[in-house]
Coordinates of C-alpha atoms in Angstrom, one line a residue:
Chain A
M1 CA 98.4 90.4 196.6
K2 CA 102.2 89.3 197.1
N3 CA 102.2 87.7 199.3
F4 CA 99.4 85.3 197.8
F5 CA 102.0 84.3 194.8
A6 CA 104.5 84.0 197.4
I7 CA 101.8 80.8 199.2
F8 CA 100.6 80.0 196.1
V9 CA 105.0 79.0 194.6
C10 CA 105.3 78.2 198.6
L11 CA 102.9 75.2 197.9
L12 CA 103.4 74.8 194.4
S13 CA 107.8 74.5 194.9
M14 CA 106.5 71.7 198.0
P15 CA 105.2 68.2 196.7
V16 CA 108.4 69.1 194.8
F17 CA 110.5 69.6 197.4
L18 CA 109.4 66.3 199.4
G19 CA 109.2 63.8 196.3
A20 CA 112.7 64.5 195.6
A21 CA 115.4 61.6 197.1
P22 CA 117.1 61.7 200.2
S23 CA 120.8 62.0 200.1
I24 CA 122.4 58.8 200.8
A25 CA 126.8 60.1 201.3
L26 CA 128.4 63.1 201.2
I27 CA 132.2 63.8 199.3
K28 CA 134.1 64.4 202.4
S29 CA 137.6 65.0 199.4
V30 CA 138.5 65.8 195.8
S31 CA 141.7 65.6 194.0
G32 CA 141.9 66.4 190.4
E33 CA 138.5 66.0 188.0
V34 CA 136.1 64.1 188.6
S35 CA 132.6 64.2 187.5
V36 CA 128.8 62.3 188.6
T37 CA 126.4 62.0 186.5
H38 CA 122.9 61.3 188.3
G39 CA 119.8 59.0 187.2
D40 CA 118.2 61.8 185.1
K41 CA 121.7 61.8 183.2
T42 CA 122.3 65.7 184.2
T43 CA 126.4 65.7 184.9
Q44 CA 128.3 67.5 187.3
S45 CA 131.6 68.0 188.4
L46 CA 132.3 66.6 192.0
K47 CA 133.6 69.6 195.3
Q48 CA 134.1 68.5 198.8
G49 CA 130.9 68.6 200.6
D50 CA 128.5 67.7 197.3
K51 CA 125.8 64.8 197.8
I52 CA 125.8 61.9 196.4
F53 CA 122.4 59.7 195.6
E54 CA 121.2 56.4 194.8
K55 CA 121.7 55.0 191.1
D56 CA 124.9 58.1 191.0
F57 CA 127.4 57.4 188.3
I58 CA 130.8 58.8 189.8
K59 CA 133.9 59.1 187.2
T60 CA 137.4 60.2 187.7
A61 CA 140.6 62.0 185.0
P62 CA 143.8 60.5 185.2
N63 CA 145.4 61.8 188.4
S64 CA 142.1 62.5 190.5
T65 CA 140.9 61.3 193.6
V66 CA 137.9 61.0 195.7
G67 CA 136.7 60.5 199.3
I68 CA 133.3 59.5 200.1
I69 CA 131.2 59.1 203.1
F70 CA 128.2 57.6 203.7
D71 CA 125.6 57.7 205.6
D72 CA 126.1 53.7 207.7
N73 CA 129.9 55.9 207.9
T74 CA 130.8 53.1 204.6
L75 CA 134.5 54.9 204.1
I76 CA 135.1 54.9 200.5
S77 CA 137.8 56.1 197.9
I78 CA 137.8 55.7 194.5
G79 CA 141.4 56.1 192.6
S80 CA 141.8 57.4 189.0
N81 CA 140.4 56.8 186.0
A82 CA 137.3 54.4 187.9
E83 CA 134.2 55.0 187.1
F84 CA 131.9 54.3 189.9
L85 CA 128.9 53.6 190.1
V86 CA 125.9 53.0 192.5
E87 CA 123.2 50.9 192.0
E88 CA 121.0 50.6 195.2
Y89 CA 121.7 52.3 198.5
L90 CA 119.1 52.0 201.4
F91 CA 120.0 52.5 204.5
E92 CA 116.6 52.5 207.7
P93 CA 119.0 50.9 210.3
D94 CA 115.7 51.1 213.0
S95 CA 113.5 48.4 210.4
K96 CA 117.0 46.4 210.1
N97 CA 116.2 47.7 205.9
V98 CA 120.2 47.1 203.7
K99 CA 121.0 47.1 201.1
F100 CA 124.7 48.6 199.3
K101 CA 125.3 47.6 195.2
S102 CA 127.2 49.1 193.7
N103 CA 129.5 48.7 190.4
L104 CA 133.0 49.0 189.6
V105 CA 132.8 49.5 186.4
K106 CA 136.9 50.2 185.6
G107 CA 139.7 51.5 188.1
I108 CA 141.0 51.2 191.9
M109 CA 138.1 51.8 195.7
A110 CA 138.9 51.3 198.7
C111 CA 136.5 50.6 201.1
K112 CA 136.1 50.3 205.2
T113 CA 132.9 49.1 205.4
G114 CA 129.7 50.5 207.7
L115 CA 127.0 49.7 209.8
I116 CA 125.7 48.1 206.4
P117 CA 127.1 44.2 206.7
K118 CA 126.6 45.4 210.7
I119 CA 123.3 44.8 210.3
N120 CA 122.9 42.7 207.7
P121 CA 125.7 40.1 205.9
D122 CA 124.4 39.3 203.2
A123 CA 123.5 43.0 201.9
M124 CA 126.2 44.4 200.5
E125 CA 127.9 43.5 197.0
I126 CA 130.0 45.3 194.6
K127 CA 129.9 43.9 191.1
A128 CA 133.7 43.8 188.9
K129 CA 133.5 43.2 185.6
T130 CA 131.4 39.5 185.6
A131 CA 132.0 38.5 189.4
T132 CA 129.7 39.7 192.1
I133 CA 131.6 39.9 195.5
G134 CA 130.1 40.1 198.3
I135 CA 131.4 41.9 200.7
R136 CA 130.9 41.2 205.1
G137 CA 133.6 43.9 205.8
T138 CA 135.9 45.4 206.6
Y139 CA 138.8 46.7 204.6
F140 CA 139.5 46.1 201.2
V141 CA 141.1 46.9 197.7
T142 CA 139.6 46.1 195.1
E143 CA 140.8 46.2 191.9
V144 CA 139.5 46.1 188.1
K145 CA 141.7 45.8 185.2
E146 CA 140.6 47.4 181.5
Chain B
M1 CA 158.2 41.2 158.1
K2 CA 160.8 40.7 161.3
T3 CA 159.0 44.2 163.1
L4 CA 155.4 42.7 161.7
A5 CA 156.0 39.1 163.7
S6 CA 157.5 41.1 167.2
L7 CA 154.1 43.4 166.3
G8 CA 152.2 40.0 166.2
L9 CA 154.0 38.2 169.3
F10 CA 153.1 41.5 170.6
L11 CA 149.7 41.7 170.2
L12 CA 149.0 38.2 171.7
V13 CA 151.1 38.5 174.5
L14 CA 149.4 41.9 175.2
L15 CA 146.1 39.6 175.1
F16 CA 146.9 36.8 177.2
T17 CA 148.2 38.7 179.9
G18 CA 144.5 40.6 180.3
C19 CA 143.2 37.5 179.9
T20 CA 145.1 36.3 182.7
S21 CA 142.9 38.1 186.3
K22 CA 140.9 41.1 184.7
V23 CA 139.7 41.5 189.0
Q24 CA 142.0 41.7 192.4
I25 CA 140.6 41.8 195.4
T26 CA 142.6 42.0 198.7
L27 CA 141.7 42.4 201.6
L28 CA 143.3 44.6 204.7
P29 CA 143.6 43.9 208.5
E30 CA 141.5 46.7 210.3
D31 CA 143.9 49.6 212.4
N32 CA 142.5 46.9 215.7
G33 CA 144.5 43.9 213.3
K34 CA 141.3 41.5 213.5
T35 CA 140.3 41.2 209.2
G36 CA 136.5 41.1 207.8
V37 CA 134.8 38.1 205.2
I38 CA 134.7 38.2 201.4
A39 CA 133.2 35.9 199.7
I40 CA 132.8 35.4 195.7
A41 CA 131.2 32.6 193.6
D42 CA 133.3 31.7 190.7
N43 CA 131.7 30.8 186.9
K44 CA 130.8 27.2 188.8
G45 CA 129.0 28.1 192.1
E46 CA 132.3 26.7 193.9
K47 CA 131.8 30.5 196.8
H48 CA 135.6 31.5 198.1
T49 CA 136.8 33.3 201.3
I50 CA 139.3 35.5 202.1
D51 CA 139.6 35.9 205.5
K52 CA 143.2 36.9 206.3
A53 CA 145.3 40.1 206.2
Y54 CA 146.3 40.9 202.3
E55 CA 145.1 37.8 200.7
A56 CA 143.6 38.7 197.9
L57 CA 141.2 36.4 195.1
D58 CA 142.6 37.4 191.4
I59 CA 138.9 37.3 188.8
S60 CA 139.8 36.1 185.5
Q61 CA 137.7 37.1 181.9
K62 CA 136.3 33.8 182.2
G63 CA 135.2 33.6 186.2
E64 CA 137.9 32.7 187.4
I65 CA 139.2 32.7 191.3
A66 CA 142.7 32.3 192.5
S67 CA 143.3 33.1 195.8
K68 CA 147.6 34.8 196.6
Q69 CA 148.8 36.3 198.9
E70 CA 149.9 39.9 198.6
T71 CA 152.2 41.2 201.7
Q72 CA 151.8 45.1 203.2
E73 CA 154.2 46.3 200.7
S74 CA 153.0 44.7 197.9
V75 CA 149.4 46.7 199.1
H76 CA 150.7 50.2 200.1
T77 CA 152.6 49.9 197.4
K78 CA 150.8 49.1 194.5
Y79 CA 147.4 50.6 196.0
A80 CA 149.1 54.2 197.4
E81 CA 146.8 56.9 195.3
V82 CA 143.0 55.1 196.6
L83 CA 144.7 54.6 200.9
N84 CA 145.6 57.9 200.8
A85 CA 141.9 59.1 199.5
L86 CA 140.1 56.9 201.6
P87 CA 137.8 59.6 204.3
S88 CA 138.7 59.3 208.2
K89 CA 135.9 56.8 209.9
P90 CA 133.6 60.0 211.7
Q91 CA 134.0 61.6 214.7
S92 CA 131.5 61.3 217.6
Y93 CA 131.9 63.2 221.5
L94 CA 129.0 63.5 223.9
F95 CA 128.3 66.0 226.0
F96 CA 125.3 65.5 229.6
F97 CA 123.3 67.5 230.4
S98 CA 122.4 68.1 234.3
F99 CA 118.5 66.6 235.2
D100 CA 115.6 68.1 232.8
S101 CA 118.2 70.9 231.7
A102 CA 119.4 71.9 228.3
T103 CA 122.4 74.3 229.8
L104 CA 125.9 73.5 228.7
D105 CA 127.8 74.7 231.5
T106 CA 131.5 76.8 230.8
K107 CA 134.0 73.9 231.0
Q108 CA 131.4 72.2 227.7
F109 CA 132.2 76.0 226.4
G110 CA 135.7 75.8 226.2
E111 CA 135.2 71.9 225.1
L112 CA 133.0 73.0 221.9
K113 CA 135.1 76.0 221.0
T114 CA 137.8 72.9 220.8
I115 CA 135.2 70.7 218.7
A116 CA 134.8 74.0 216.3
Q117 CA 137.9 75.7 215.6
G118 CA 138.7 71.2 214.7
I119 CA 136.1 72.0 212.0
N120 CA 137.1 74.9 210.1
N121 CA 140.5 73.7 210.3
T122 CA 140.2 70.1 209.8
G123 CA 137.8 70.1 206.2
V124 CA 135.2 69.0 208.2
V125 CA 131.4 68.2 205.7
E126 CA 128.8 67.2 207.6
V127 CA 127.2 68.0 211.8
I128 CA 125.8 66.8 213.1
C129 CA 124.2 67.2 216.4
I130 CA 122.0 64.4 218.2
G131 CA 119.2 65.0 222.1
H132 CA 118.4 62.6 223.6
S133 CA 116.4 62.6 227.4
D134 CA 116.3 59.9 230.2
S135 CA 112.9 57.6 230.3
A136 CA 111.9 59.7 233.3
G137 CA 108.9 61.8 232.4
D138 CA 106.6 63.2 229.6
K139 CA 107.9 61.0 226.5
E140 CA 106.1 64.5 224.6
Y141 CA 108.2 66.2 226.9
N142 CA 111.6 65.0 226.8
K143 CA 110.8 65.0 222.9
T144 CA 111.4 68.4 223.4
L145 CA 114.0 68.4 226.5
S146 CA 116.6 66.6 223.6
L147 CA 115.9 69.0 221.1
R148 CA 116.3 72.1 223.0
R149 CA 119.1 70.4 224.0
A150 CA 120.9 69.5 220.8
K151 CA 119.4 73.0 219.9
A152 CA 122.2 74.6 222.6
V153 CA 124.9 71.6 221.8
A154 CA 124.9 73.2 216.9
E155 CA 123.5 77.3 218.6
K156 CA 127.0 77.8 221.0
L157 CA 129.5 76.2 217.7
T158 CA 127.9 78.9 215.2
T159 CA 128.6 81.2 217.8
Y160 CA 131.9 79.5 217.7
G161 CA 132.7 80.6 213.9
V162 CA 131.0 76.7 212.6
P163 CA 129.0 78.1 209.6
K164 CA 125.3 77.3 209.9
A165 CA 125.0 75.6 205.9
L166 CA 127.4 72.3 207.8
I167 CA 125.4 71.6 210.8
H168 CA 122.4 69.6 211.7
V169 CA 120.4 68.5 214.1
R170 CA 118.0 65.5 215.0
Y171 CA 116.9 64.9 218.6
Y172 CA 115.1 60.9 219.8
G173 CA 113.8 61.8 222.9
D174 CA 113.9 58.3 225.1
A175 CA 114.0 56.3 222.6
D176 CA 117.9 56.0 222.1
P177 CA 119.1 55.4 224.9
L178 CA 123.3 55.0 226.4
E179 CA 122.3 52.7 228.7
P180 CA 118.8 50.7 229.0
T181 CA 116.9 51.6 232.1
T182 CA 113.4 50.9 233.0
N183 CA 110.6 53.6 232.5
N184 CA 110.6 56.2 234.1
K185 CA 114.3 56.1 235.5
P186 CA 116.4 59.4 235.2
N187 CA 119.9 58.7 234.3
A188 CA 122.8 60.6 233.7
K189 CA 124.1 59.2 230.8
N190 CA 121.1 59.4 228.5
R191 CA 121.0 62.9 229.0
R192 CA 123.1 63.4 226.3
V193 CA 123.9 65.5 223.2
E194 CA 126.2 63.1 220.5
I195 CA 128.2 65.5 218.5
I196 CA 129.0 63.8 215.1
L197 CA 132.0 64.7 212.6
K198 CA 132.4 64.3 209.2

């Protein structure tokens, strides 16, 4: 009976497990206080090794930074007092389906691009205030002043 | 009254500087000296492009764009915090195998031990082991063979102290050769496992 129950629980949890959106990036380093608000509005503090998902909104406190490695090897760091939203991220290199749209609401970010702009030069954009910046690569800093 | 007037002036100056530049984007050279390309359209739809090292674009609140030239010193001073926080590129290592074999040799054990020590000492957050085969033989058999190779490497890394939770195993059979060949060709370079450290 106990086994039956275990199998039942297993079957119940499986669709949820399969339906979960895949992560798109890893937190490589955190200094100070950095938090993330997911698409479902839940907020947690970020630490090294945590995963990042599409629609994640990352916020850094004063004297805090975060370093992120995306699936396509895009490297991004975000400085103090910043807000950064991953609007869209798609990396399916086999079908050449790629997209990376983000929004730097405030603060400073540095970026070294990965495979996405190599696969499609029009696939990467960063919004900063009213501007939409097209990124063909490869190493740059964006600053949004308040 | 005088203080009020100076406060007014102060506010005016603040507002004024606030309007001049809201966004700055600066291009840096890569390690190999090459520089990428960044493009923005301004409020009139005119496209502005930068493609030289330390070239920058200033975007005002109204969407006006002006280019300017920064220097290595100015950029590294102003942006030291983010530049220091930028992760380094994931490293990649290759381990090669004999024909139809998923067995590592003693020399490779030594190399894997060194890599494992590096993983444990440098804050690696993910280890990906990707198995590959050459195109000789049955495709399904090759998939399994490439998985056995990736598992052999992953298990050795665990033996040398790398936490299992960090390791992800993938396998592509003959689908992603290092050296593309005609079908059914044995090829030493394609019989490999790639380790990627993030």
